[in-house]
Coordinates of C-alpha atoms and ligand atoms in Angstrom, one line a residue:
X380 CA 18.5 6.4 -8.0
X381 CA 15.8 4.2 -6.6
X382 CA 12.4 3.6 -8.2
X383 CA 8.9 2.5 -7.4
X384 CA 7.3 1.0 -10.5
X385 CA 3.6 0.5 -10.1
X386 CA 1.3 -0.8 -12.9
X387 CA -1.8 1.3 -13.4
X388 CA -4.0 -1.8 -13.6
X389 CA -6.0 -1.7 -10.4
X390 CA -6.4 -0.4 -6.8
X391 CA -3.1 0.0 -5.0
X392 CA -2.4 -3.2 -3.0
X393 CA -0.8 -2.9 0.4
X394 CA 2.1 -5.0 -0.8
X395 CA 2.8 -2.3 -3.4
X396 CA 2.5 0.4 -0.9
X397 CA 5.0 -1.5 1.3
X398 CA 7.4 -1.6 -1.6
X399 CA 6.9 2.1 -2.2
X400 CA 7.6 2.9 1.5
X401 CA 10.7 0.8 1.6
X402 CA 12.0 2.4 -1.5
X403 CA 11.4 5.8 -0.1
X404 CA 13.2 4.9 3.2
X405 CA 16.2 3.5 1.4
X406 CA 16.4 6.5 -0.9
X407 CA 16.5 8.7 2.1
X408 CA 19.0 6.6 3.9
X409 CA 21.3 6.4 0.9
X410 CA 20.8 10.0 0.0
X411 CA 19.6 9.0 -3.5
X412 CA 16.5 10.1 -5.3
X413 CA 13.3 8.2 -5.9
X414 CA 11.7 7.9 -9.3
X415 CA 8.1 6.8 -9.9
X416 CA 7.8 4.8 -13.1
X417 CA 4.3 4.0 -14.2
X418 CA 4.5 0.7 -15.9
X419 CA 1.9 1.2 -18.6
X420 CA 3.4 -0.8 -21.4
X421 CA 0.7 -3.4 -21.4
X422 CA -2.0 -1.0 -22.6
X423 CA -4.8 -3.6 -22.5
X424 CA -4.5 -3.9 -18.8
X425 CA -4.2 -0.2 -18.0
X426 CA -7.2 1.4 -16.2
X427 CA -7.8 5.0 -16.9
X428 CA -7.1 7.2 -13.9
X429 CA -5.2 4.6 -11.8
X430 CA -1.9 6.4 -12.4
X431 CA -3.3 9.6 -10.8
X432 CA -4.8 7.6 -8.0
X433 CA -1.4 5.9 -7.2
X434 CA 0.3 9.3 -7.2
X435 CA -2.4 10.7 -4.8
X436 CA -1.8 7.8 -2.5
X437 CA 1.9 8.4 -2.5
X438 CA 1.3 12.0 -1.6
X439 CA -1.1 11.1 1.2
X440 CA 1.6 8.8 2.6
X441 CA 4.3 11.5 2.4
X442 CA 6.4 9.5 0.0
X443 CA 8.4 12.2 -1.8
X444 CA 9.8 11.5 -5.2
X445 CA 11.9 13.4 -7.8
X446 CA 10.0 12.6 -10.9
X447 CA 7.2 10.5 -12.5
X448 CA 7.9 8.8 -15.8
X449 CA 5.7 6.6 -18.0
X450 CA 7.2 3.4 -19.3
X451 CA 5.5 3.8 -22.6
X452 CA 7.5 7.0 -23.2
X453 CA 10.6 4.8 -23.5
X454 CA 9.2 2.7 -26.3
X455 CA 11.7 4.2 -28.8
X456 CA 14.6 3.1 -26.6
X457 CA 13.1 -0.4 -26.1
X458 CA 12.9 -0.8 -29.9
X459 CA 16.4 0.7 -30.6
X460 CA 18.0 -1.5 -28.0
X461 CA 16.2 -4.6 -29.3
X462 CA 17.6 -3.8 -32.8
X463 CA 21.1 -3.3 -31.2
X464 CA 20.8 -6.8 -29.7
X465 CA 19.7 -8.3 -33.1
X466 CA 22.6 -6.6 -34.9
X467 CA 25.1 -8.0 -32.4
X468 CA 23.5 -11.5 -32.6
X469 CA 22.5 -11.3 -28.9
X470 CA 18.9 -11.7 -30.0
X471 CA 17.2 -13.3 -32.9
X472 CA 13.9 -13.2 -34.8
X473 CA 11.5 -16.0 -33.9
X474 CA 8.9 -17.1 -36.4
X475 CA 7.4 -19.9 -34.4
X476 CA 3.6 -19.6 -34.5
X477 CA 1.6 -19.2 -31.3
X478 CA 0.0 -22.6 -32.1
X479 CA 3.3 -24.3 -32.2
X480 CA 4.4 -22.7 -29.0
X481 CA 1.1 -23.4 -27.2
X482 CA 1.4 -27.1 -28.2
X483 CA 4.9 -27.3 -26.9
X484 CA 3.8 -25.6 -23.7
X485 CA 0.9 -28.2 -23.4
X486 CA 3.3 -31.1 -23.9
X487 CA 5.7 -29.8 -21.3
X488 CA 2.9 -29.5 -18.9
X489 CA 1.8 -33.1 -19.6
X490 CA 5.3 -34.3 -19.1
X491 CA 5.6 -32.3 -15.9
X492 CA 8.6 -30.3 -17.0
X493 CA 9.0 -26.6 -17.4
X494 CA 8.5 -25.3 -20.9
X495 CA 11.7 -24.1 -22.6
X496 CA 12.0 -22.6 -26.1
X497 CA 13.6 -25.2 -28.4
X498 CA 15.8 -22.6 -30.1
X499 CA 14.5 -23.6 -33.5
X500 CA 14.8 -20.1 -34.9
X501 CA 18.2 -19.4 -33.2
X502 CA 20.3 -20.2 -36.3
X503 CA 18.1 -18.9 -39.1
X504 CA 20.2 -17.2 -41.8
X505 CA 19.6 -13.5 -42.6
X506 CA 17.8 -14.5 -45.9
X507 CA 15.6 -17.1 -44.1
X508 CA 14.6 -14.3 -41.8
X509 CA 14.0 -11.7 -44.5
X510 CA 12.1 -14.1 -46.8
X511 CA 9.7 -15.2 -44.0
X512 CA 6.3 -13.4 -44.4
X513 CA 5.0 -14.6 -41.0
X514 CA 4.8 -12.3 -37.9
X515 CA 7.8 -12.6 -35.7
X516 CA 8.9 -11.9 -32.2
X517 CA 12.4 -11.1 -31.0
X518 CA 14.0 -13.5 -28.5
X519 CA 17.2 -12.9 -26.5
X520 CA 19.9 -15.5 -26.9
X521 CA 20.3 -17.9 -24.0
X522 CA 22.8 -16.8 -21.4
X523 CA 26.2 -18.5 -21.7
X524 CA 26.8 -18.7 -18.0
X525 CA 24.8 -18.9 -14.8
X526 CA 23.4 -15.6 -13.6
X527 CA 24.1 -14.9 -10.0
X528 CA 23.2 -12.1 -7.7
X529 CA 23.0 -11.4 -4.0
X530 CA 19.5 -10.5 -2.9
X531 CA 19.6 -8.2 0.2
X532 CA 16.8 -10.2 1.8
X533 CA 17.0 -13.6 0.3
X534 CA 20.8 -14.0 0.1
X535 CA 22.8 -15.6 -2.8
X536 CA 20.8 -16.5 -5.9
X537 CA 21.9 -18.5 -8.9
X538 CA 20.1 -19.4 -12.1
X539 CA 21.0 -21.8 -14.8
X540 CA 20.9 -20.5 -18.5
X541 CA 18.5 -23.3 -19.2
X542 CA 16.0 -21.8 -16.7
X543 CA 16.5 -18.3 -17.9
X544 CA 15.7 -19.5 -21.4
X545 CA 15.8 -17.7 -24.7
X546 CA 12.8 -15.6 -23.9
X547 CA 10.8 -13.1 -25.9
X548 CA 11.9 -9.4 -25.5
X549 CA 9.7 -7.9 -28.3
X550 CA 6.2 -9.2 -29.1
X551 CA 5.0 -9.6 -32.7
X552 CA 3.4 -6.1 -32.4
X553 CA 6.9 -4.8 -31.7
X554 CA 6.1 -3.9 -28.2
X555 CA 8.5 -4.8 -25.4
X556 CA 7.7 -7.6 -23.0
X557 CA 7.6 -6.7 -19.3
X558 CA 11.1 -8.0 -18.6
X559 CA 12.7 -6.2 -21.5
X560 CA 11.0 -2.8 -20.8
X561 CA 11.8 -3.1 -17.1
X562 CA 15.5 -4.1 -17.5
X563 CA 16.1 -1.3 -20.1
X564 CA 14.3 1.3 -18.0
X565 CA 16.3 0.5 -14.9
X566 CA 19.4 0.9 -17.0
X567 CA 18.3 4.2 -18.5
X568 CA 17.4 5.7 -15.2
X569 CA 20.7 4.5 -13.6
X570 CA 18.9 2.6 -10.9
X571 CA 21.2 1.4 -8.1
X572 CA 18.8 -0.7 -6.0
X573 CA 15.5 -2.4 -6.9
X574 CA 13.2 -3.2 -4.0
X575 CA 10.1 -5.1 -5.1
X576 CA 7.8 -8.0 -4.3
X577 CA 9.2 -11.6 -4.4
X578 CA 6.7 -12.5 -7.1
X579 CA 9.3 -10.8 -9.4
X580 CA 12.3 -12.9 -8.1
X581 CA 12.2 -15.2 -11.2
X582 CA 12.3 -12.1 -13.5
X583 CA 15.5 -10.8 -12.0
X584 CA 17.9 -13.2 -13.7
X585 CA 16.2 -12.4 -17.0
X586 CA 16.6 -8.7 -16.5
X587 CA 20.2 -9.0 -15.5
X588 CA 20.8 -11.2 -18.6
X589 CA 19.2 -8.5 -20.8
X590 CA 21.5 -5.8 -19.4
X591 CA 24.5 -8.1 -19.6
X592 CA 23.7 -8.7 -23.3
X593 CA 23.4 -4.9 -23.8
X594 CA 26.9 -4.6 -22.4
X595 CA 25.7 -2.6 -19.3
X596 CA 28.3 -3.2 -16.6
X597 CA 26.7 -1.5 -13.5
X598 CA 25.5 -4.1 -11.0
X599 CA 22.0 -3.3 -9.8
X600 CA 21.3 -4.4 -6.3
X601 CA 18.1 -6.3 -5.5
X602 CA 15.9 -6.8 -2.5
X603 CA 12.8 -9.0 -2.9
X604 CA 10.2 -8.6 -0.2
X605 CA 8.2 -11.7 1.0
X606 CA 4.5 -11.6 0.2
X607 CA 1.8 -10.7 2.7
X608 CA -0.6 -13.5 3.7
X609 CA -4.2 -13.2 4.8
X610 CA -5.9 -15.0 7.8
X611 CA -6.1 -18.2 5.8
X612 CA -2.4 -18.2 5.2
X613 CA -3.0 -17.4 1.5
X614 CA -1.5 -14.5 -0.5
X615 CA -3.5 -11.3 0.2
X616 CA -5.4 -10.8 -3.0
X617 CA -8.1 -8.5 -4.4
X618 CA -10.7 -10.6 -2.7
X619 CA -9.3 -9.5 0.7
X620 CA -10.8 -6.0 1.2
X621 CA -7.9 -5.1 3.5
X622 CA -5.4 -5.6 0.6
X623 CA -6.6 -2.4 -0.9
X624 CA -5.1 0.8 0.4
X625 CA -8.2 2.7 -0.7
X626 CA -10.4 0.4 1.4
X627 CA -8.2 0.8 4.5
X628 CA -8.4 4.6 4.1
X629 CA -12.1 4.5 3.7
X630 CA -12.4 2.4 6.8
X631 CA -10.7 5.1 8.8
X632 CA -7.1 3.9 9.1
X633 CA -4.6 6.7 9.1
X634 CA -1.8 6.8 6.5
X635 CA 0.7 7.1 9.4
X636 CA -0.7 4.0 11.1
X637 CA -0.8 2.0 7.8
X638 CA 2.8 3.0 7.2
X639 CA 3.8 2.0 10.7
X640 CA 2.1 -1.4 10.3
X641 CA 3.5 -2.1 6.9
X642 CA 7.0 -1.4 8.2
X643 CA 6.5 -3.5 11.3
X644 CA 5.2 -6.7 9.8
X645 CA 7.8 -9.4 8.9
X646 CA 10.5 -7.1 10.4
X647 CA 12.5 -6.7 13.5
X648 CA 11.9 -3.1 14.7
X649 CA 13.3 -1.1 17.5
X650 CA 9.8 0.1 18.6
X651 CA 6.2 -0.8 17.9
X652 CA 4.7 2.6 17.4
X653 CA 6.6 5.1 15.2
X654 CA 6.4 7.6 12.4
X655 CA 7.9 7.2 8.9
X656 CA 10.7 9.7 9.8
X657 CA 11.6 7.6 12.9
X658 CA 11.9 4.5 10.7
X659 CA 14.3 6.3 8.3
X660 CA 16.7 6.5 11.3
X661 CA 16.8 2.8 12.1
X662 CA 15.2 0.8 9.3
X663 CA 17.5 -2.0 8.0
X664 CA 16.6 -4.4 5.1
X665 CA 18.7 -7.0 6.9
X666 CA 16.0 -7.3 9.6
X667 CA 13.3 -8.2 7.1
X668 CA 12.2 -11.8 7.6
X669 CA 12.7 -14.2 4.7
X670 CA 9.3 -15.8 5.3
X671 CA 6.0 -14.2 4.5
X672 CA 4.4 -11.5 6.7
X673 CA 1.0 -12.1 8.0
X674 CA -1.7 -9.4 7.9
X675 CA -3.5 -9.0 11.2
X676 CA -6.2 -6.3 11.1
X677 CA -6.4 -6.3 14.9
X678 CA -2.8 -5.3 15.1
X679 CA -3.4 -2.6 12.6
X680 CA -6.4 -1.4 14.7
X681 CA -4.1 -1.3 17.8
X682 CA -1.5 0.8 15.9
X683 CA -4.2 3.0 14.5
X684 CA -5.6 3.6 17.9
X685 CA -2.1 4.6 19.2
X686 CA -1.7 7.0 16.3
X687 CA -5.1 8.5 17.0
X688 CA -4.2 9.0 20.6
X689 CA -1.0 10.9 19.6
X690 CA -2.7 13.0 17.0
X691 CA -3.3 16.8 17.5
X692 CA -6.9 17.2 18.6
X693 CA -7.6 19.8 16.0
X694 CA -6.4 17.5 13.3
X695 CA -8.5 14.6 14.7
X696 CA -11.5 16.8 14.8
X697 CA -11.3 17.3 11.0
X698 CA -11.5 13.5 10.5
X699 CA -14.9 13.6 12.4
X700 CA -16.3 16.6 10.6
X701 CA -15.3 19.5 12.7
X702 CA -12.5 22.0 13.1
X703 CA -12.4 22.4 16.9
X704 CA -9.8 20.9 19.2
X705 CA -12.6 20.3 21.8
X706 CA -14.4 17.9 19.5
X707 CA -11.0 16.3 18.8
X708 CA -10.6 15.8 22.5
X709 CA -14.2 14.5 22.8
X710 CA -13.4 12.0 20.0
X711 CA -10.3 10.8 21.9
X712 CA -12.5 9.9 24.9
X713 CA -14.0 7.2 22.7
X714 CA -10.6 5.6 21.9
X715 CA -11.2 2.9 24.6
X716 CA -14.0 1.5 22.4
X717 CA -13.0 2.8 18.9
X718 CA -9.9 2.4 16.8
X719 CA -10.6 4.1 13.5
X720 CA -11.7 7.6 12.4
X721 CA -14.8 6.0 10.8
X722 CA -15.9 4.6 14.2
X723 CA -15.1 7.9 16.0
X724 CA -17.1 9.8 13.4
X725 CA -20.1 7.6 14.2
X726 CA -19.7 8.4 17.9
X727 CA -19.5 12.2 17.3
X728 CA -22.5 12.1 15.0
X729 CA -24.4 10.2 17.6
X730 CA -23.6 13.0 20.2
X731 CA -25.2 15.5 17.9
X732 CA -28.1 13.3 16.7
X733 CA -31.6 13.2 18.2
X734 CA -31.3 11.1 21.4
X735 CA -32.7 7.6 21.7
X736 CA -33.6 6.7 25.3
X737 CA -34.8 3.4 26.6
X738 CA -38.2 3.3 28.3
X739 CA -36.6 3.3 31.7
X740 CA -34.9 6.7 31.2
X741 CA -37.2 8.3 28.7
X742 CA -39.1 10.5 31.1
X743 CA -36.0 11.8 32.9
X744 CA -34.2 12.4 29.7
X745 CA -37.1 14.6 28.4
X746 CA -37.4 16.4 31.7
X747 CA -33.7 17.2 31.8
X748 CA -33.6 18.1 28.2
X749 CA -36.3 20.8 28.6
X750 CA -34.4 22.3 31.5
X751 CA -31.1 22.3 29.6
X752 CA -32.6 24.1 26.6
X753 CA -32.8 27.2 28.8
X754 CA -29.9 26.5 31.2
X755 CA -27.1 29.1 31.6
X756 CA -23.5 28.1 30.7
X757 CA -21.6 26.3 33.4
X758 CA -17.8 26.0 33.2
X759 CA -17.6 23.1 35.7
X760 CA -19.4 19.8 35.4
X761 CA -20.2 19.9 39.2
X762 CA -22.0 23.2 38.9
X763 CA -23.9 21.9 35.8
X764 CA -24.9 18.7 37.6
X765 CA -26.1 20.7 40.7
X766 CA -28.2 22.9 38.4
X767 CA -29.8 19.9 36.9
X768 CA -30.5 18.3 40.3
X769 CA -31.9 21.6 41.7
X770 CA -34.1 22.1 38.6
X771 CA -35.5 18.6 38.2
X772 CA -35.0 16.8 41.5
X773 CA -33.7 13.8 39.5
X774 CA -30.9 12.0 41.2
X775 CA -28.7 8.8 41.2
X776 CA -28.8 6.4 38.3
X777 CA -31.7 8.2 36.6
X778 CA -29.6 11.4 36.6
X779 CA -26.4 9.9 35.4
X780 CA -27.9 7.6 32.7
X781 CA -30.1 10.4 31.5
X782 CA -27.2 12.8 31.2
X783 CA -25.2 10.2 29.4
X784 CA -28.0 9.7 26.9
X785 CA -28.4 13.4 26.4
X786 CA -24.6 14.1 26.0
X787 CA -23.5 11.0 24.1
X788 CA -26.6 9.1 23.0
X789 CA -25.5 6.0 25.0
X790 CA -26.0 4.6 28.5
X791 CA -22.3 3.6 28.6
X792 CA -19.0 5.2 27.7
X793 CA -16.4 7.7 28.8
X794 CA -16.6 9.6 32.1
X795 CA -19.6 12.0 32.1
X796 CA -17.5 14.9 33.5
X797 CA -15.0 14.4 30.6
X798 CA -17.8 14.3 28.0
X799 CA -19.2 17.5 29.6
X800 CA -15.8 19.3 29.4
X801 CA -15.7 18.9 25.7
X802 CA -19.4 19.3 24.8
X803 CA -20.3 22.3 27.1
X804 CA -19.8 24.8 24.3
X805 CA -22.3 22.8 22.1
X806 CA -24.8 21.9 24.8
X807 CA -27.8 23.6 23.2
X808 CA -27.2 22.0 19.9
X809 CA -26.6 18.6 21.4
X810 CA -29.8 18.5 23.5
X811 CA -32.0 20.4 21.0
Ligands
LIG31 N1 5.1 -3.1 -12.3 C1 5.4 -4.2 -11.4 C2 4.3 -4.4 -10.4 O1 3.5 -3.5 -10.2 C3 6.7 -3.8 -10.6 C4 7.9 -4.2 -11.3 C5 9.1 -3.9 -10.6 O2 9.2 -3.3 -9.5 O3 10.2 -4.2 -11.2 O4 4.3 -5.5 -9.8

């Protein structure tokens, strides 16, 4: 079983979507199922409705999953297993006050060393614990040995017990910390491979240590994906619009193109333009670069453009507000200048909008327009053109520019005869 474990705390970030896509691909390749786990344990950070939004995005991107579970539903297991660790002395109650811990943290910062818990509550006797009226947290006992694992992207990893620390697994409110909930949930769902962002790399030895302490013997495999950088070489954050999947969709990028791009960056791929199903055939985690991937919106535009070219015309027409293959074909004519459905929609809207002509062509445009309002239907552009010339005596540049303006609302653009082919059925509406 593989899992994608988003937190419902904000708009879905492209880094998260990339994690979801890779988990989906690996689940297909390994013939294992994919589970969605909504990590809603930190209720103060949850945002109402974000879980549904995430699931809708997964559907839109054709990421199939077996089931959706909510981390908070596992709370009784988190508590039961924390008690199990306490009983087996693999964990201990910690009565250190937040003030004391904050001061120790401050001091560590001043002395430029990492804060480590001083283990002052490790050896409290049972009666010292029971008699203490103060709120307490539960900490896991420090690991006895180094924790090692082989990351499928980063290679061999090794962490000293000192660095893993005797960290908190249950807060004073008796709610699990992120690491405890996550480690337990992966165990309960029998997860075999965890693919996630490298910001979680330092959590992994803690989670392995938790499962070791619980006596769980199965080795979970890990792959930590390098982060995605923006133009300034900084981690893509909420401040970068393009980091939001919702924003990219609203800008007219296709799910298939976003998927293509997120698989392509920081990776060695067989081809540049592909569909998700193709990638399942050849995708290999070993080809993922160890260094960060760089987000390049121009490359995404190029890929989007290629996906738009390959799209069924009828489908494309829906993106621009129609259900007619001809309008889809018309939209494709603009792909030399446009790369998103949003841009194409503006072009198609302009075709149907009242025409704006410069002074130079205004008279010709109006004259031709009047003639076209009563013109018969012509199958061929040449017949249509001949009719206009015969009826108006307008020729040359005046004729072509005016027709362009009438058919596309622009003096420049695709071949006039091509535009005519896909607008002739709407002519009256277009020149009205
Ligand atoms: N909920 C975490 C996140 O959204 C993911 C944790 C994980 O995959 O283990 O970053």
